């Protein structure tokens, strides 16, 4: 299992574990130590991971940070932990105090759900007030996994991370500002665009009017971008649709037995496929009508949550052998093998035809 898959699997497990975690120590054991292991470090090797690492502050002796990841017996990453329900905002000062007393170039503040990485971009040997990289494990994105991978033992390089930290910090801050202004445009944001399109003086009344217009314009722009990309994705390989030959796949005895014994688990791939099918059908029907109903041996995609209106079946139990099945008029199923979930776009015509038949 590669790093990305390991992180995504861990993210799913975190949500299941949280209700059972009552203390900060339990947070460390259930969430943070496994996370450190995913970064390639042996949490039971004191030469790699030092719990309760001593970081004396001036005349205050015996001050300890929860964990320090070591290299050549020197700390390279300090980790301060809190209970998963705690807000991290009041606690960065604690990590701030430890930072300048050690050789560590990076600090991590986490409650097992949120992860905030710090360094000293503003003043050398003085931890920045704002993190240069942060994410929520339950919502982690592919680009964030790529950044996190730089902290893996196999790839860790201080200069490499430092060189990208500044860009990453300001990139994230600008994204946050854009998100705020797209949802609730600030006066400065509105004035910037209003000056370019409105020929007269911008009064308070005009500004208020353009706040609504700007907010609506942002929404329309985002929707148009999504639609354009969706249309482009739907068009990918559409000319080769006729070349996609159906393959009748008979499940093996072992697969049938595994299906019977396994519990129903809706995977990320199944949900992703469901989203693609909803997107394909969006121009023809209301997406809310497309419903996922999982079973042990397959995942059904239905119209109006009605078994008599099947769109298709996803056979994703074996991640190395993905296929999608469509019903023929005699109710038999023809399966198409796909190399990845994205190849569902190649079967666009089959998806649409299934809905036309069952409307």
Coordinates of C-alpha atoms in Angstrom, one line a residue, residues 5-355:
X5 CA -3.6 4.9 0.3
X6 CA -2.3 4.5 3.8
X7 CA -3.2 8.1 4.7
X8 CA -6.7 7.8 3.2
X9 CA -7.3 4.5 5.0
X10 CA -6.1 6.1 8.3
X11 CA -8.5 9.0 7.7
X12 CA -11.5 6.7 7.5
X13 CA -10.4 4.9 10.7
X14 CA -10.0 8.1 12.6
X15 CA -13.7 8.9 12.4
X16 CA -14.6 5.5 13.7
X17 CA -12.2 5.8 16.7
X18 CA -13.1 9.2 17.9
X19 CA -16.2 8.3 19.9
X20 CA -14.2 5.9 22.0
X21 CA -11.4 8.4 22.8
X22 CA -11.9 10.1 26.2
X23 CA -8.5 11.5 27.2
X24 CA -5.5 13.3 25.7
X25 CA -3.4 10.2 26.3
X26 CA -5.9 8.1 24.4
X27 CA -5.7 10.6 21.6
X28 CA -2.0 10.1 21.4
X29 CA -2.2 6.3 21.4
X30 CA -5.1 6.0 19.0
X31 CA -4.5 8.9 16.6
X32 CA -1.1 10.5 16.8
X33 CA 1.2 7.6 17.3
X34 CA -0.3 5.8 14.2
X35 CA 0.1 9.0 12.3
X36 CA 3.8 9.2 13.2
X37 CA 4.2 5.6 12.1
X38 CA 2.6 6.5 8.7
X39 CA 5.4 9.0 8.3
X40 CA 7.9 6.1 8.5
X41 CA 9.1 6.5 12.1
X42 CA 9.2 3.7 14.6
X43 CA 7.3 5.1 17.6
X44 CA 8.9 2.4 19.9
X45 CA 12.5 3.3 18.9
X46 CA 13.8 6.1 21.2
X47 CA 16.5 6.9 18.6
X48 CA 13.7 8.0 16.2
X49 CA 10.8 9.1 18.3
X50 CA 11.3 10.5 21.8
X51 CA 8.2 10.9 23.9
X52 CA 8.1 13.6 26.6
X53 CA 11.1 15.3 25.0
X54 CA 12.8 17.7 27.4
X55 CA 12.9 21.3 26.1
X56 CA 14.2 23.4 28.9
X57 CA 13.1 27.1 28.7
X58 CA 15.6 29.5 30.4
X59 CA 15.5 28.9 34.2
X60 CA 12.5 26.6 33.8
X61 CA 13.9 23.1 33.7
X62 CA 12.1 19.9 32.8
X63 CA 9.7 21.4 30.3
X64 CA 8.6 18.7 27.9
X65 CA 7.1 18.5 24.5
X66 CA 4.9 15.4 23.8
X67 CA 7.1 14.0 21.0
X68 CA 10.2 14.8 19.1
X69 CA 11.2 13.1 15.9
X70 CA 15.0 12.6 15.9
X71 CA 17.7 12.4 13.3
X72 CA 21.3 11.7 14.5
X73 CA 20.0 12.2 18.0
X74 CA 18.8 15.7 17.2
X75 CA 15.2 16.8 17.1
X76 CA 13.9 17.7 13.6
X77 CA 10.2 17.9 14.4
X78 CA 8.5 18.8 17.7
X79 CA 5.0 17.5 18.2
X80 CA 2.6 19.0 20.7
X81 CA -0.7 17.1 21.2
X82 CA -4.1 17.9 22.5
X83 CA -7.4 16.0 22.9
X84 CA -9.2 15.6 19.7
X85 CA -12.1 17.8 20.8
X86 CA -9.9 20.7 21.8
X87 CA -9.6 23.9 19.7
X88 CA -5.9 24.3 18.7
X89 CA -5.9 28.1 18.5
X90 CA -5.1 28.8 22.2
X91 CA -2.2 26.3 22.2
X92 CA 0.3 27.3 19.6
X93 CA 2.1 29.5 22.3
X94 CA 3.1 26.4 24.1
X95 CA 4.8 25.0 21.0
X96 CA 6.2 28.5 20.4
X97 CA 8.1 28.4 23.7
X98 CA 9.7 25.0 23.0
X99 CA 10.7 25.8 19.4
X100 CA 13.6 28.2 20.0
X101 CA 15.2 26.1 22.7
X102 CA 16.0 23.1 20.4
X103 CA 17.6 22.5 17.0
X104 CA 14.2 21.5 15.5
X105 CA 13.3 23.4 12.3
X106 CA 9.7 22.3 12.4
X107 CA 6.9 22.1 14.9
X108 CA 3.6 20.3 14.7
X109 CA 0.5 21.1 16.8
X110 CA -2.3 18.6 16.5
X111 CA -5.3 17.1 18.2
X112 CA -5.3 14.0 15.9
X113 CA -7.9 15.6 13.6
X114 CA -6.3 18.9 12.7
X115 CA -2.6 19.1 11.9
X116 CA -0.7 22.5 11.8
X117 CA 3.0 22.6 10.8
X118 CA 5.1 25.6 11.7
X119 CA 8.6 26.8 11.0
X120 CA 10.6 30.1 11.2
X121 CA 10.0 31.9 8.0
X122 CA 9.7 35.4 9.5
X123 CA 12.5 35.4 12.1
X124 CA 15.2 32.7 12.3
X125 CA 14.9 30.4 15.3
X126 CA 11.6 32.0 16.3
X127 CA 8.5 30.0 15.4
X128 CA 6.0 31.8 13.1
X129 CA 2.6 32.7 14.6
X130 CA 0.8 31.1 11.6
X131 CA 1.4 27.6 10.3
X132 CA 2.8 27.2 6.8
X133 CA 0.9 24.0 6.2
X134 CA -2.3 22.7 7.8
X135 CA -5.1 20.2 7.0
X136 CA -7.9 18.1 8.6
X137 CA -7.2 14.4 8.3
X138 CA -10.9 13.6 7.6
X139 CA -10.9 16.1 4.7
X140 CA -7.3 15.7 3.4
X141 CA -6.9 16.4 -0.3
X142 CA -4.5 14.9 -2.8
X143 CA -2.3 18.0 -3.0
X144 CA -2.1 18.0 0.9
X145 CA -1.0 14.3 0.9
X146 CA 1.8 15.3 -1.5
X147 CA 3.0 18.0 0.9
X148 CA 2.7 15.7 3.9
X149 CA 4.8 13.1 2.1
X150 CA 7.8 15.5 2.4
X151 CA 7.8 14.8 6.1
X152 CA 8.1 11.1 5.6
X153 CA 11.3 9.6 6.9
X154 CA 12.3 8.4 3.4
X155 CA 11.9 11.9 1.8
X156 CA 12.6 14.3 4.7
X157 CA 14.9 17.1 3.6
X158 CA 15.0 20.3 5.6
X159 CA 16.0 22.5 2.7
X160 CA 13.4 21.0 0.4
X161 CA 10.6 21.6 2.9
X162 CA 11.9 25.1 3.8
X163 CA 12.1 26.2 0.2
X164 CA 8.4 25.3 -0.4
X165 CA 7.2 26.4 3.0
X166 CA 7.0 30.1 2.2
X167 CA 5.1 29.6 -1.0
X168 CA 2.8 27.1 0.7
X169 CA 2.1 29.5 3.6
X170 CA 1.1 32.4 1.4
X171 CA -0.8 30.2 -1.1
X172 CA -3.0 28.8 1.7
X173 CA -3.6 32.3 3.2
X174 CA -4.6 33.7 -0.2
X175 CA -6.9 30.7 -0.7
X176 CA -8.6 31.4 2.7
X177 CA -9.0 35.1 1.7
X178 CA -10.5 34.2 -1.6
X179 CA -12.9 31.7 0.1
X180 CA -14.0 34.4 2.5
X181 CA -14.5 37.0 -0.3
X182 CA -16.3 34.6 -2.5
X183 CA -18.8 33.8 0.2
X184 CA -19.0 37.2 1.9
X185 CA -17.2 39.9 -0.3
X186 CA -15.3 42.5 1.7
X187 CA -15.6 46.2 0.8
X188 CA -12.1 46.2 -0.7
X189 CA -12.9 43.1 -2.8
X190 CA -16.1 44.6 -4.1
X191 CA -14.5 48.1 -4.8
X192 CA -11.8 46.5 -6.9
X193 CA -14.3 45.1 -9.4
X194 CA -16.8 47.9 -9.1
X195 CA -14.2 50.5 -10.2
X196 CA -13.5 48.5 -13.3
X197 CA -17.2 48.3 -14.4
X198 CA -19.0 51.2 -12.8
X199 CA -18.3 54.6 -14.4
X200 CA -19.6 56.9 -11.6
X201 CA -18.7 57.5 -7.9
X202 CA -19.0 54.5 -5.7
X203 CA -21.4 55.6 -2.9
X204 CA -22.4 53.5 0.1
X205 CA -25.6 52.5 -1.8
X206 CA -23.8 51.5 -4.9
X207 CA -21.3 49.5 -2.8
X208 CA -24.1 47.6 -1.1
X209 CA -25.7 46.9 -4.5
X210 CA -22.4 45.7 -6.0
X211 CA -21.8 43.4 -2.9
X212 CA -24.8 41.3 -4.0
X213 CA -23.7 41.4 -7.7
X214 CA -20.1 40.5 -6.9
X215 CA -21.2 37.6 -4.7
X216 CA -23.5 36.3 -7.4
X217 CA -20.8 36.8 -10.0
X218 CA -18.4 34.7 -8.0
X219 CA -21.0 31.9 -7.7
X220 CA -21.8 31.9 -11.4
X221 CA -18.1 31.9 -12.3
X222 CA -17.4 28.9 -10.1
X223 CA -20.4 27.1 -11.5
X224 CA -19.3 27.8 -15.1
X225 CA -15.8 26.6 -14.3
X226 CA -17.2 23.3 -12.9
X227 CA -19.5 22.8 -15.8
X228 CA -16.8 23.5 -18.4
X229 CA -14.5 21.0 -16.7
X230 CA -17.3 18.4 -16.4
X231 CA -18.1 18.7 -20.1
X232 CA -14.5 18.3 -20.9
X233 CA -14.2 15.2 -18.7
X234 CA -17.4 13.8 -20.2
X235 CA -15.9 14.3 -23.7
X236 CA -12.7 12.4 -22.9
X237 CA -12.4 9.4 -25.1
X238 CA -16.0 9.7 -26.2
X239 CA -15.0 8.9 -29.7
X240 CA -13.7 5.5 -28.5
X241 CA -16.9 4.4 -26.8
X242 CA -17.7 1.9 -29.5
X243 CA -14.3 0.3 -29.1
X244 CA -15.1 -0.5 -25.5
X245 CA -16.1 -4.2 -25.8
X246 CA -18.2 -5.8 -23.1
X247 CA -16.5 -8.6 -21.1
X248 CA -18.7 -11.2 -19.5
X249 CA -17.0 -11.9 -16.2
X250 CA -17.9 -14.9 -14.1
X251 CA -17.0 -14.4 -10.5
X252 CA -14.8 -17.1 -9.1
X253 CA -15.9 -19.4 -6.2
X254 CA -13.4 -17.7 -3.9
X255 CA -14.9 -14.3 -4.8
X256 CA -18.4 -15.5 -4.2
X257 CA -17.4 -17.0 -0.8
X258 CA -15.6 -13.7 0.1
X259 CA -18.8 -11.7 -0.8
X260 CA -20.9 -13.9 1.5
X261 CA -18.6 -13.5 4.4
X262 CA -17.8 -9.9 4.1
X263 CA -19.8 -7.1 5.6
X264 CA -21.2 -4.3 3.5
X265 CA -18.6 -1.5 3.3
X266 CA -19.2 1.4 0.9
X267 CA -15.7 2.3 -0.4
X268 CA -14.3 5.7 -1.5
X269 CA -14.2 4.3 -5.1
X270 CA -17.9 3.4 -5.0
X271 CA -18.8 6.9 -3.8
X272 CA -16.6 8.5 -6.5
X273 CA -18.2 6.3 -9.2
X274 CA -21.6 7.4 -7.9
X275 CA -20.6 11.0 -8.2
X276 CA -19.4 10.5 -11.8
X277 CA -22.7 8.8 -12.7
X278 CA -24.7 11.7 -11.2
X279 CA -22.5 14.1 -13.2
X280 CA -23.1 12.2 -16.4
X281 CA -26.9 12.3 -15.9
X282 CA -27.1 15.9 -14.6
X283 CA -28.2 17.2 -18.0
X284 CA -31.0 14.7 -18.2
X285 CA -32.4 14.3 -14.7
X286 CA -32.2 15.8 -11.2
X287 CA -29.0 14.4 -9.6
X288 CA -30.8 13.8 -6.3
X289 CA -32.8 11.0 -8.1
X290 CA -29.6 9.0 -8.6
X291 CA -29.2 6.9 -5.4
X292 CA -26.5 4.5 -4.2
X293 CA -27.6 1.4 -2.4
X294 CA -24.7 -0.9 -1.4
X295 CA -24.8 -4.7 -1.0
X296 CA -22.2 -7.4 -0.1
X297 CA -21.3 -8.5 -3.7
X298 CA -22.1 -5.3 -5.6
X299 CA -23.0 -1.6 -5.2
X300 CA -26.3 -0.7 -7.0
X301 CA -26.9 2.7 -8.6
X302 CA -30.7 3.2 -8.8
X303 CA -33.1 5.8 -10.2
X304 CA -35.4 7.1 -7.5
X305 CA -34.0 4.6 -5.0
X306 CA -36.2 2.0 -6.8
X307 CA -34.9 -1.6 -7.4
X308 CA -37.1 -1.7 -10.5
X309 CA -35.1 1.2 -12.0
X310 CA -31.5 0.1 -11.9
X311 CA -29.0 2.3 -13.7
X312 CA -26.0 0.0 -13.2
X313 CA -24.1 -2.2 -10.7
X314 CA -20.6 -1.5 -9.5
X315 CA -18.4 -4.6 -8.9
X316 CA -15.6 -3.0 -6.9
X317 CA -14.9 -5.6 -4.2
X318 CA -11.7 -6.6 -5.8
X319 CA -9.7 -3.3 -6.3
X320 CA -7.5 -4.9 -9.0
X321 CA -10.6 -6.0 -11.0
X322 CA -13.1 -3.2 -11.3
X323 CA -16.1 -3.6 -13.5
X324 CA -19.5 -2.0 -14.1
X325 CA -22.6 -3.9 -15.1
X326 CA -25.6 -2.8 -17.2
X327 CA -28.9 -4.6 -17.5
X328 CA -30.1 -5.9 -20.9
X329 CA -33.7 -6.0 -21.8
X330 CA -33.9 -9.7 -20.7
X331 CA -32.6 -8.5 -17.2
X332 CA -29.2 -10.2 -17.7
X333 CA -26.1 -8.1 -16.9
X334 CA -23.3 -7.2 -19.2
X335 CA -20.1 -6.2 -17.4
X336 CA -17.4 -3.8 -18.6
X337 CA -14.0 -4.0 -17.1
X338 CA -12.4 -0.6 -16.3
X339 CA -8.8 0.1 -15.3
X340 CA -9.9 3.0 -13.0
X341 CA -13.0 4.7 -11.8
X342 CA -12.4 7.6 -14.2
X343 CA -13.0 5.3 -17.1
X344 CA -16.7 5.4 -16.3
X345 CA -16.8 8.5 -18.5
X346 CA -16.1 6.2 -21.5
X347 CA -19.4 4.4 -20.7
X348 CA -21.4 7.6 -20.7
X349 CA -23.8 6.4 -23.4
X350 CA -24.5 3.2 -21.6
X351 CA -25.3 5.2 -18.4
X352 CA -27.7 7.5 -20.2
X353 CA -29.3 4.7 -22.1
X354 CA -30.0 2.8 -18.8
X355 CA -31.9 5.8 -17.5

